[in-house]
Amino acid sequence: MFGLLPLETLPGWEEAANPTVIETLTILIGIPAAIFAVILLLGMAPSWLGRGDDQSVTRSND
């Protein structure tokens, strides 16, 4: 698969630096975890703020 992609720096361009372990983990784990946390926060915030239960819809037994 990688035979189709040139994995060498083109002449006249700077040598590309290899990413460190921290940079790789940040991209592969940190960014998706941060996006998941924001989506979770947006989804759970109404119930945490007490807006998830609508008291005006409840029926009274008369």
PDB file of C-alpha atoms in Angstrom:
ATOM      1  CA  MET A   1       0.000   0.000   0.000  1.00  0.00           C
ATOM      2  CA  PHE A   2       2.781   2.406   0.871  1.00  0.00           C
ATOM      3  CA  GLY A   3       4.506   1.639  -2.405  1.00  0.00           C
ATOM      4  CA  LEU A   4       2.019   3.916  -4.132  1.00  0.00           C
ATOM      5  CA  LEU A   5       2.849   6.885  -1.914  1.00  0.00           C
ATOM      6  CA  PRO A   6       6.242   8.550  -2.101  1.00  0.00           C
ATOM      7  CA  LEU A   7       7.624   8.552   1.444  1.00  0.00           C
ATOM      8  CA  GLU A   8      10.614  10.737   0.729  1.00  0.00           C
ATOM      9  CA  THR A   9      11.138  14.463   0.958  1.00  0.00           C
ATOM     10  CA  LEU A  10      11.103  16.246  -2.379  1.00  0.00           C
ATOM     11  CA  PRO A  11      14.303  17.934  -3.523  1.00  0.00           C
ATOM     12  CA  GLY A  12      14.533  21.517  -2.252  1.00  0.00           C
ATOM     13  CA  TRP A  13      12.160  20.938   0.670  1.00  0.00           C
ATOM     14  CA  GLU A  14      13.095  20.705   4.338  1.00  0.00           C
ATOM     15  CA  GLU A  15      13.326  17.296   5.934  1.00  0.00           C
ATOM     16  CA  ALA A  16      10.044  16.498   7.714  1.00  0.00           C
ATOM     17  CA  ALA A  17      10.447  15.808  11.429  1.00  0.00           C
ATOM     18  CA  ASN A  18       9.100  12.528  12.792  1.00  0.00           C
ATOM     19  CA  PRO A  19       6.314  13.068  15.337  1.00  0.00           C
ATOM     20  CA  THR A  20       7.027  12.200  18.953  1.00  0.00           C
ATOM     21  CA  VAL A  21       4.973   9.727  20.973  1.00  0.00           C
ATOM     22  CA  ILE A  22       3.199  12.580  22.787  1.00  0.00           C
ATOM     23  CA  GLU A  23       2.232  14.256  19.496  1.00  0.00           C
ATOM     24  CA  THR A  24       0.926  10.972  18.099  1.00  0.00           C
ATOM     25  CA  LEU A  25      -1.108  10.188  21.228  1.00  0.00           C
ATOM     26  CA  THR A  26      -2.536  13.696  21.259  1.00  0.00           C
ATOM     27  CA  ILE A  27      -3.777  13.336  17.706  1.00  0.00           C
ATOM     28  CA  LEU A  28      -5.015   9.757  17.964  1.00  0.00           C
ATOM     29  CA  ILE A  29      -6.506   9.796  21.482  1.00  0.00           C
ATOM     30  CA  GLY A  30      -6.583  13.330  22.900  1.00  0.00           C
ATOM     31  CA  ILE A  31      -8.484  15.144  20.172  1.00  0.00           C
ATOM     32  CA  PRO A  32     -11.236  12.479  19.782  1.00  0.00           C
ATOM     33  CA  ALA A  33     -11.594  12.326  23.590  1.00  0.00           C
ATOM     34  CA  ALA A  34     -11.981  16.114  23.756  1.00  0.00           C
ATOM     35  CA  ILE A  35     -14.630  16.069  21.014  1.00  0.00           C
ATOM     36  CA  PHE A  36     -16.466  13.250  22.828  1.00  0.00           C
ATOM     37  CA  ALA A  37     -16.350  15.211  26.102  1.00  0.00           C
ATOM     38  CA  VAL A  38     -17.839  18.328  24.475  1.00  0.00           C
ATOM     39  CA  ILE A  39     -20.651  16.319  22.849  1.00  0.00           C
ATOM     40  CA  LEU A  40     -21.338  14.533  26.139  1.00  0.00           C
ATOM     41  CA  LEU A  41     -21.391  17.836  28.002  1.00  0.00           C
ATOM     42  CA  LEU A  42     -23.837  19.357  25.520  1.00  0.00           C
ATOM     43  CA  GLY A  43     -26.087  16.311  25.746  1.00  0.00           C
ATOM     44  CA  MET A  44     -26.079  16.002  29.537  1.00  0.00           C
ATOM     45  CA  ALA A  45     -26.185  19.704  30.469  1.00  0.00           C
ATOM     46  CA  PRO A  46     -29.997  20.086  30.271  1.00  0.00           C
ATOM     47  CA  SER A  47     -30.577  17.276  32.766  1.00  0.00           C
ATOM     48  CA  TRP A  48     -27.840  18.609  35.051  1.00  0.00           C
ATOM     49  CA  LEU A  49     -29.445  22.050  35.024  1.00  0.00           C
ATOM     50  CA  GLY A  50     -32.898  20.651  35.827  1.00  0.00           C
ATOM     51  CA  ARG A  51     -34.412  21.380  32.446  1.00  0.00           C
ATOM     52  CA  GLY A  52     -34.791  17.741  31.499  1.00  0.00           C
ATOM     53  CA  ASP A  53     -38.035  17.190  33.460  1.00  0.00           C
ATOM     54  CA  ASP A  54     -40.981  19.242  32.304  1.00  0.00           C
ATOM     55  CA  GLN A  55     -43.407  19.622  35.210  1.00  0.00           C
ATOM     56  CA  SER A  56     -46.120  21.281  33.104  1.00  0.00           C
ATOM     57  CA  VAL A  57     -46.871  18.030  31.252  1.00  0.00           C
ATOM     58  CA  THR A  58     -47.557  15.874  34.316  1.00  0.00           C
ATOM     59  CA  ARG A  59     -51.174  14.815  34.924  1.00  0.00           C
ATOM     60  CA  SER A  60     -52.883  15.144  38.226  1.00  0.00           C
ATOM     61  CA  ASN A  61     -55.273  12.467  39.461  1.00  0.00           C
ATOM     62  CA  ASP A  62     -58.527  14.344  40.204  1.00  0.00           C
TER      63      ASP A  62
END
